[in-house]
Tab-separated table of C-alpha atoms and ligand atoms in Angstrom:
chain	number	residue	atom	x	y	z
A	60	MET	CA	128.518	96.582	85.029
A	61	VAL	CA	129.430	99.121	87.688
A	62	GLY	CA	130.827	97.573	90.883
A	63	PRO	CA	130.593	98.933	94.381
A	64	GLU	CA	134.417	99.334	94.619
A	65	ASP	CA	135.530	102.951	94.935
A	66	ASN	CA	131.890	104.024	95.274
A	67	GLY	CA	132.625	105.441	98.699
A	68	THR	CA	135.553	107.532	97.529
A	69	ARG	CA	133.688	108.769	94.442
A	70	ALA	CA	130.650	109.666	96.500
A	71	GLY	CA	132.831	111.525	98.994
A	72	GLU	CA	134.435	113.596	96.215
A	73	ALA	CA	131.022	114.302	94.712
A	74	PHE	CA	129.564	115.559	98.005
A	75	THR	CA	132.552	117.669	98.658
A	76	ALA	CA	132.016	119.307	95.293
A	77	LEU	CA	128.507	120.352	96.485
A	78	ALA	CA	129.637	121.896	99.782
A	79	ASN	CA	129.542	125.378	98.438
A	80	GLU	CA	126.611	127.769	98.005
A	81	HIS	CA	127.852	129.068	94.603
A	82	ARG	CA	127.941	125.528	93.208
A	83	VAL	CA	124.418	124.681	94.464
A	84	ARG	CA	123.318	127.994	92.878
A	85	ILE	CA	124.733	126.938	89.522
A	86	ILE	CA	122.717	123.681	89.694
A	87	GLU	CA	119.592	125.662	90.583
A	88	ILE	CA	120.121	128.011	87.631
A	89	LEU	CA	120.316	125.121	85.167
A	90	TRP	CA	117.316	123.379	86.841
A	91	ASN	CA	115.112	126.454	86.659
A	92	ARG	CA	115.460	126.605	82.891
A	93	ARG	CA	112.571	124.185	82.573
A	94	SER	CA	111.855	122.401	79.364
A	95	THR	CA	109.064	123.909	77.271
A	96	THR	CA	109.414	121.523	74.297
A	97	PRO	CA	108.969	117.742	74.118
A	98	ASP	CA	112.592	117.308	73.030
A	99	PRO	CA	114.072	114.960	75.709
A	100	SER	CA	117.560	116.292	75.390
A	101	PRO	CA	117.986	119.609	77.324
A	102	THR	CA	119.391	122.626	75.581
A	103	PRO	CA	122.909	123.345	76.911
A	104	MET	CA	123.398	126.745	78.642
A	105	PRO	CA	126.456	128.567	77.299
A	106	PHE	CA	129.208	129.590	79.750
A	107	SER	CA	128.507	133.293	79.347
A	108	ASP	CA	124.753	132.930	80.149
A	109	LEU	CA	125.459	130.788	83.117
A	110	PHE	CA	128.075	133.221	84.492
A	111	GLU	CA	125.622	136.108	83.893
A	112	ALA	CA	122.916	134.380	85.914
A	113	SER	CA	125.285	133.439	88.750
A	114	ASP	CA	125.942	135.580	91.836
A	115	LEU	CA	129.694	135.743	91.156
A	116	ASP	CA	131.532	138.728	89.628
A	117	ASP	CA	134.852	137.076	89.036
A	118	LYS	CA	135.012	134.862	85.938
A	119	GLY	CA	138.058	132.947	87.144
A	120	GLN	CA	136.356	132.124	90.450
A	121	PHE	CA	133.135	131.150	88.653
A	122	ASN	CA	135.086	128.835	86.319
A	123	TYR	CA	136.757	127.197	89.289
A	124	HIS	CA	133.413	126.341	90.973
A	125	LEU	CA	131.908	125.184	87.620
A	126	GLY	CA	134.871	122.830	87.063
A	127	LYS	CA	134.201	121.120	90.393
A	128	LEU	CA	130.662	120.239	89.253
A	129	VAL	CA	131.524	118.943	85.785
A	130	GLY	CA	131.513	115.142	85.796
A	131	PRO	CA	129.142	114.084	88.579
A	132	PHE	CA	126.597	116.881	88.381
A	133	LEU	CA	127.170	118.794	85.085
A	134	ALA	CA	127.856	117.610	81.540
A	135	ARG	CA	129.865	119.900	79.303
A	136	SER	CA	129.583	120.083	75.484
A	137	VAL	CA	130.693	122.593	72.896
A	138	ASP	CA	127.369	124.437	73.263
A	139	GLY	CA	127.486	124.712	77.076
A	140	TYR	CA	126.356	122.911	80.229
A	141	THR	CA	123.479	120.582	81.202
A	142	LEU	CA	122.594	118.755	84.403
A	143	THR	CA	123.457	115.075	84.646
A	144	TYR	CA	120.929	112.594	86.302
A	145	ALA	CA	122.684	113.116	89.613
A	146	GLY	CA	122.563	116.900	89.099
A	147	LYS	CA	118.812	116.766	88.514
A	148	THR	CA	118.369	114.667	91.633
A	149	ILE	CA	120.252	117.212	93.697
A	150	ALA	CA	118.262	120.029	92.126
A	151	ARG	CA	114.962	118.361	92.988
A	152	ALA	CA	116.064	117.714	96.559
A	153	VAL	CA	117.102	121.348	97.013
A	154	GLN	CA	113.889	122.534	95.530
A	155	ALA	CA	111.630	120.299	97.565
A	156	GLY	CA	113.629	120.995	100.737
A	157	SER	CA	113.418	124.785	100.356
A	158	VAL	CA	109.682	124.792	99.902
A	159	THR	CA	108.830	122.194	102.611
A	160	ASP	CA	111.521	122.670	105.234
A	161	ASP	CA	110.858	119.466	107.267
A	162	PRO	CA	107.243	120.108	108.154
A	163	TYR	CA	105.586	118.882	111.354
A	164	VAL	CA	101.864	118.682	111.725
A	165	GLU	CA	100.540	117.782	115.143
A	166	ALA	CA	96.853	116.809	114.547
A	167	GLU	CA	94.864	118.844	112.090
A	168	PRO	CA	91.204	118.128	111.589
A	169	VAL	CA	90.225	116.544	108.288
A	170	GLU	CA	86.926	118.159	107.243
A	171	ASP	CA	84.049	116.327	105.534
A	172	ARG	CA	85.566	112.843	105.644
A	173	ALA	CA	84.003	109.912	107.517
A	174	CYS	CA	86.064	107.154	109.190
A	175	PRO	CA	85.947	103.961	107.107
A	176	TYR	CA	85.590	101.946	110.312
A	177	CYS	CA	82.988	103.672	112.435
A	178	GLY	CA	81.443	105.974	109.796
A	179	GLU	CA	81.807	109.085	112.058
A	180	GLN	CA	83.514	112.318	111.247
A	181	GLY	CA	86.409	113.430	113.407
A	182	ILE	CA	89.499	112.279	111.485
A	183	THR	CA	92.784	114.005	112.215
A	184	MET	CA	96.005	114.276	110.179
A	185	GLY	CA	99.504	114.344	111.535
A	186	TYR	CA	102.828	114.484	109.689
A	187	GLN	CA	106.337	113.922	111.033
A	188	ASP	CA	109.628	112.664	109.609
A	189	GLY	CA	108.134	111.898	106.161
A	190	ILE	CA	105.243	109.869	107.583
A	191	VAL	CA	101.631	110.879	107.362
A	192	LEU	CA	99.135	109.482	109.832
A	193	PHE	CA	95.368	109.729	109.755
A	194	SER	CA	93.538	108.775	112.946
A	195	CYS	CA	89.927	108.531	114.047
A	196	THR	CA	89.038	110.235	117.290
A	197	ASN	CA	85.886	108.185	117.763
A	198	CYS	CA	87.021	104.562	117.404
A	199	GLU	CA	90.022	102.218	117.528
A	200	GLY	CA	90.534	102.446	113.802
A	201	MET	CA	92.378	99.488	112.392
A	202	ALA	CA	95.842	99.228	114.056
A	203	PRO	CA	97.821	99.345	110.806
A	204	GLU	CA	101.107	97.732	110.041
A	205	SER	CA	104.107	99.698	111.321
A	206	PRO	CA	105.546	102.360	111.282
A	207	MET	CA	103.098	104.074	113.663
A	208	ALA	CA	100.570	101.697	115.062
A	209	GLN	CA	98.545	103.660	117.579
A	210	PRO	CA	94.918	103.819	118.747
A	211	GLY	CA	92.610	105.210	116.134
A	212	ALA	CA	95.046	104.941	113.249
A	213	ILE	CA	93.262	104.433	109.939
A	214	GLN	CA	95.908	105.230	107.315
A	215	ALA	CA	99.696	105.665	107.727
A	216	GLY	CA	102.597	105.706	105.353
A	217	SER	CA	105.682	107.388	103.995
A	218	ILE	CA	105.059	110.301	101.666
A	219	PRO	CA	107.473	113.077	100.630
A	220	ALA	CA	106.699	116.463	102.281
A	221	SER	CA	106.031	117.976	98.834
A	222	ALA	CA	102.724	116.180	98.981
A	223	LEU	CA	101.595	118.683	101.666
A	224	ILE	CA	101.994	121.642	99.291
A	225	ASP	CA	98.703	122.813	97.790
A	226	ARG	CA	96.678	120.030	99.335
A	227	ASP	CA	94.461	120.483	102.406
A	228	PRO	CA	94.181	117.600	104.901
A	229	ALA	CA	91.025	116.226	103.255
A	230	GLU	CA	92.679	116.127	99.816
A	231	LEU	CA	95.779	114.493	101.299
A	232	TYR	CA	93.494	111.917	102.983
A	233	ASP	CA	92.064	110.966	99.573
A	234	ASP	CA	95.409	111.114	97.787
A	235	ALA	CA	97.850	109.521	100.251
A	236	ILE	CA	96.361	106.095	99.647
A	237	LEU	CA	97.088	106.548	95.908
A	238	TRP	CA	100.690	107.445	96.590
A	239	GLY	CA	101.027	104.272	98.712
A	240	ASN	CA	99.450	102.331	95.863
A	241	HIS	CA	101.856	103.863	93.379
A	242	VAL	CA	104.951	102.936	95.431
A	243	TYR	CA	103.552	99.460	95.926
A	244	MET	CA	102.924	98.852	92.206
A	245	THR	CA	106.560	99.902	91.526
A	246	LEU	CA	107.743	97.252	94.026
A	247	LEU	CA	105.362	94.609	92.616
A	248	HIS	CA	106.789	95.207	89.137
A	249	GLY	CA	110.224	94.441	90.561
A	250	PHE	CA	111.631	98.034	90.639
A	251	CYS	CA	113.034	99.856	93.593
A	252	PRO	CA	110.905	103.034	93.953
A	253	ALA	CA	114.008	105.024	94.925
A	254	CYS	CA	116.490	103.919	92.195
A	255	ALA	CA	114.788	101.437	89.804
A	256	GLY	CA	117.198	98.708	90.876
A	257	ALA	CA	116.085	95.085	91.002
A	258	ILE	CA	114.043	93.988	94.026
A	259	ASP	CA	114.268	90.820	96.135
A	260	GLU	CA	111.046	89.914	97.894
A	261	GLU	CA	110.306	87.577	100.786
A	262	LEU	CA	107.285	86.391	102.661
A	263	VAL	CA	107.875	86.942	106.356
A	264	LEU	CA	105.741	85.592	109.269
A	265	CYS	CA	105.615	86.974	112.815
A	266	ASP	CA	107.395	84.382	115.005
A	267	ASP	CA	105.238	84.843	118.003
A	268	HIS	CA	101.922	85.978	116.580
A	269	ASP	CA	98.862	86.398	118.817
A	270	ALA	CA	96.150	88.689	117.499
A	271	SER	CA	93.265	87.378	119.601
A	272	ALA	CA	92.964	90.737	121.337
A	273	GLY	CA	93.306	92.882	118.218
A	274	ALA	CA	96.890	93.769	117.344
A	275	CYS	CA	99.648	91.314	118.122
A	276	ALA	CA	101.969	92.425	120.975
A	277	SER	CA	105.012	91.084	119.091
A	278	CYS	CA	104.548	92.590	115.612
A	279	GLY	CA	101.876	95.267	116.308
A	280	ASP	CA	99.609	94.039	113.515
A	281	ARG	CA	96.462	91.992	113.167
A	282	PHE	CA	98.019	89.878	110.447
A	283	ALA	CA	101.035	87.547	110.920
A	284	SER	CA	102.326	87.804	107.356
A	285	ARG	CA	103.931	90.646	105.495
A	286	VAL	CA	106.297	91.060	102.580
A	287	ARG	CA	109.811	92.409	102.794
A	288	TYR	CA	111.289	94.105	99.677
A	289	GLU	CA	114.957	94.901	99.421
A	290	CYS	CA	116.714	96.717	96.584
A	291	ARG	CA	119.838	94.916	95.351
A	292	VAL	CA	121.441	98.180	94.284
A	293	CYS	CA	120.780	100.924	96.893
A	294	GLY	CA	119.695	98.766	99.799
A	295	THR	CA	116.259	100.404	100.240
A	296	VAL	CA	114.022	98.150	102.381
A	297	GLU	CA	110.199	98.457	102.235
A	298	TRP	CA	107.638	96.360	104.096
A	299	GLY	CA	104.159	95.805	102.784
A	300	THR	CA	101.067	93.892	103.856
A	301	LEU	CA	100.530	90.574	102.153
A	302	TRP	CA	96.775	91.247	101.850
A	303	GLY	CA	97.478	94.563	100.122
A	304	ARG	CA	99.706	92.770	97.641
A	305	LEU	CA	97.044	90.138	97.079
A	306	ALA	CA	94.664	92.783	95.806
A	307	TYR	CA	96.743	92.919	92.594
A	308	SER	CA	96.915	89.137	92.101
A	309	GLU	CA	94.594	87.832	89.364
A	310	PRO	CA	91.973	85.913	91.417
A	311	VAL	CA	91.649	88.556	94.095
A	312	PHE	CA	91.753	91.532	91.718
A	313	GLY	CA	88.918	89.990	89.666
A	314	PHE	CA	86.836	89.293	92.777
A	315	LEU	CA	87.274	92.772	94.210
A	316	TYR	CA	86.673	94.488	90.882
A	317	ALA	CA	83.418	92.532	90.413
A	318	HIS	CA	82.399	93.810	93.804
A	319	GLY	CA	82.983	97.465	93.057
A	320	VAL	CA	86.506	97.807	94.454
A	321	ASN	CA	89.172	98.898	91.981
A	322	PRO	CA	92.602	98.044	93.444
A	323	LEU	CA	94.274	100.141	90.734
A	324	ARG	CA	92.608	103.249	92.198
A	325	PRO	CA	91.734	102.511	95.821
A	326	GLY	CA	89.786	104.956	97.953
A	327	ALA	CA	90.309	105.518	101.644
A	328	GLU	CA	86.963	103.768	102.303
A	329	ASP	CA	88.443	100.559	100.777
A	330	LEU	CA	90.766	100.399	103.789
A	331	ALA	CA	87.790	98.884	105.650
A	332	LEU	CA	88.217	95.771	103.430
A	333	SER	CA	90.883	94.492	105.854
A	334	ARG	CA	88.272	94.523	108.688
A	335	ASP	CA	86.342	91.625	107.049
A	336	LEU	CA	89.488	89.770	106.057
A	337	THR	CA	90.683	86.555	107.756
A	338	GLU	CA	94.134	85.118	107.733
A	339	GLU	CA	95.270	81.595	108.493
A	340	VAL	CA	98.907	80.579	108.584
A	341	THR	CA	98.803	76.992	107.256
A	342	ALA	CA	102.588	76.278	107.258
A	343	VAL	CA	105.640	77.932	108.791
A	344	ASP	CA	108.706	76.424	107.145
A	345	PRO	CA	108.390	77.064	104.308
A	346	PRO	CA	105.651	79.559	104.999
A	347	ALA	CA	102.194	79.306	103.442
A	348	VAL	CA	99.176	81.480	104.297
A	349	GLU	CA	95.549	81.524	103.389
A	350	TYR	CA	93.394	84.627	103.190
A	351	GLU	CA	89.641	84.901	102.872
A	352	PHE	CA	88.271	88.114	101.374
A	353	ALA	CA	84.611	88.879	102.051
A	354	VAL	CA	82.621	91.566	100.241
A	355	GLY	CA	78.861	91.930	100.187
A	356	GLY	CA	78.208	88.350	101.441
A	357	ASP	CA	80.533	86.728	98.896
A	358	THR	CA	83.877	85.225	99.817
A	359	LEU	CA	87.086	84.241	98.033
A	360	ARG	CA	89.739	82.160	99.700
A	361	VAL	CA	93.336	82.131	98.322
A	362	ARG	CA	96.584	80.409	99.295
A	363	VAL	CA	99.978	82.127	99.126
A	364	ASP	CA	103.201	80.054	99.145
A	365	GLU	CA	106.754	80.996	100.017
A	366	MET	CA	107.386	82.043	96.371
A	367	LEU	CA	104.439	84.483	96.827
A	368	SER	CA	102.428	82.733	94.106
A	369	VAL	CA	98.667	82.864	94.658
A	370	SER	CA	96.074	80.149	94.006
A	371	THR	CA	92.327	80.035	94.626
A	372	VAL	CA	91.248	77.688	97.394
A	373	GLY	CA	87.564	78.285	97.425
A	374	GLN	CA	84.762	80.749	96.529
A	375	SER	CA	81.251	81.223	97.690
A	376	SER	CA	78.562	83.678	96.697
A	377	GLU	CA	75.245	84.393	98.362
A	378	SER	CA	73.358	84.207	95.095
A	379	SER	CA	74.922	80.852	94.022
A	380	GLU	CA	74.183	79.368	97.486
A	381	LYS	CA	70.573	80.515	97.167
A	382	SER	CA	70.232	79.109	93.657
A	383	GLY	CA	71.907	75.820	94.730
A	384	ALA	CA	69.550	75.426	97.814
B	36	ZN	ZN1	86.335	105.654	113.498
B	37	ZN	ZN1	102.585	89.137	115.416
B	38	ZN	ZN1	117.241	101.064	95.016
C-alpha cells in the first residue's frame, strides 16, 4: 500500500521537473509516437532518436533534462525510453490544453433541436470553466441541480473542453448527456472517474427544502435528495441526482426500458422524465425517500433507504386498471 506520507514532497519534486519547455517537449515527442499495433507495451525510443527529435543541440544538456524526467514521467530500459502512466497523463493534458485553450462560449444557437420541456426550437449552448449549459429561450426549462441553476436551463454538466472539438452545438447537445451518463456509471460501479480509486457514497437531503414554487430557495433544486460521491484516494467529490441514479436500479430500469426509455443510452428528450416525477421524503434520520416515475399513464413507486438500496413500493398501469375494472 502507498501511504500519503511524503506525497507532497514527491509531487513537488515531480512538478519542478516539468517546469522546463525542453522537458515538456521530450514528453510530447514520446507521446506523438502513437501505437499502431495492438501490443500494449510501448516500443522504447532510443536515446539517439529522442535527441535527434528534440530541439536541443547539446547532448550533455539534453541528457541533463532527460535525467530529470526519468522516474516520475519516463521509464528507462536498455532499449530506450517510454512514458510512465503519469507521463502519459501530462502528455494528454498538454495536448488537450494546446488545442482547446480554455474556451468560452457565450450563447450559441443549437440548430434543429427542440426543447424537451416546451417542444419549441430556440435552445442555446454556453460553455465556461469546463461546464456546458444548454438553455431554452422560450420556457423555464427544468431548473437542474447545481452547478448552474438558471432560468431556462435544460441540461448542464462538467465536460472536458476537448468535447467541443469537431462537434457543433447540436451534436454536443446530443452527446453531452452521454458523457454525463458515462461519468455516472463509473461512479455507480464504485470507481472514481478521475483516478479509479474507491468511492464512498451518501444519500443527502436538503435541510430546509421547499419546492412548492418550483426550485427550492435553499438547494436550488426541485428535489430534496441527492447523492454525494467522494473518492477515498484523490478526494474528488461529485454530486448526482438520486432520481438519475435510480434509472439504473433494477425495478426502475426495467420499468423505463419497457416504456421505451433506455437509461444506458439516454437522449436529451429523456430529460423531460423528471418533469413527471414526484418525490416524497418519508424519513429524515436516517433518510428514506420515495419516488414515483410516470411514463405513458403507467407509474412505478420505489423507496430508497440510507444505504441507497431500492425496493418497489407500488406499480400501476393504465391497461391493468382497465382490465381490473
Ligand atoms: Zn423550452
Ligand atoms: Zn432544498
Ligand atoms: Zn480519485
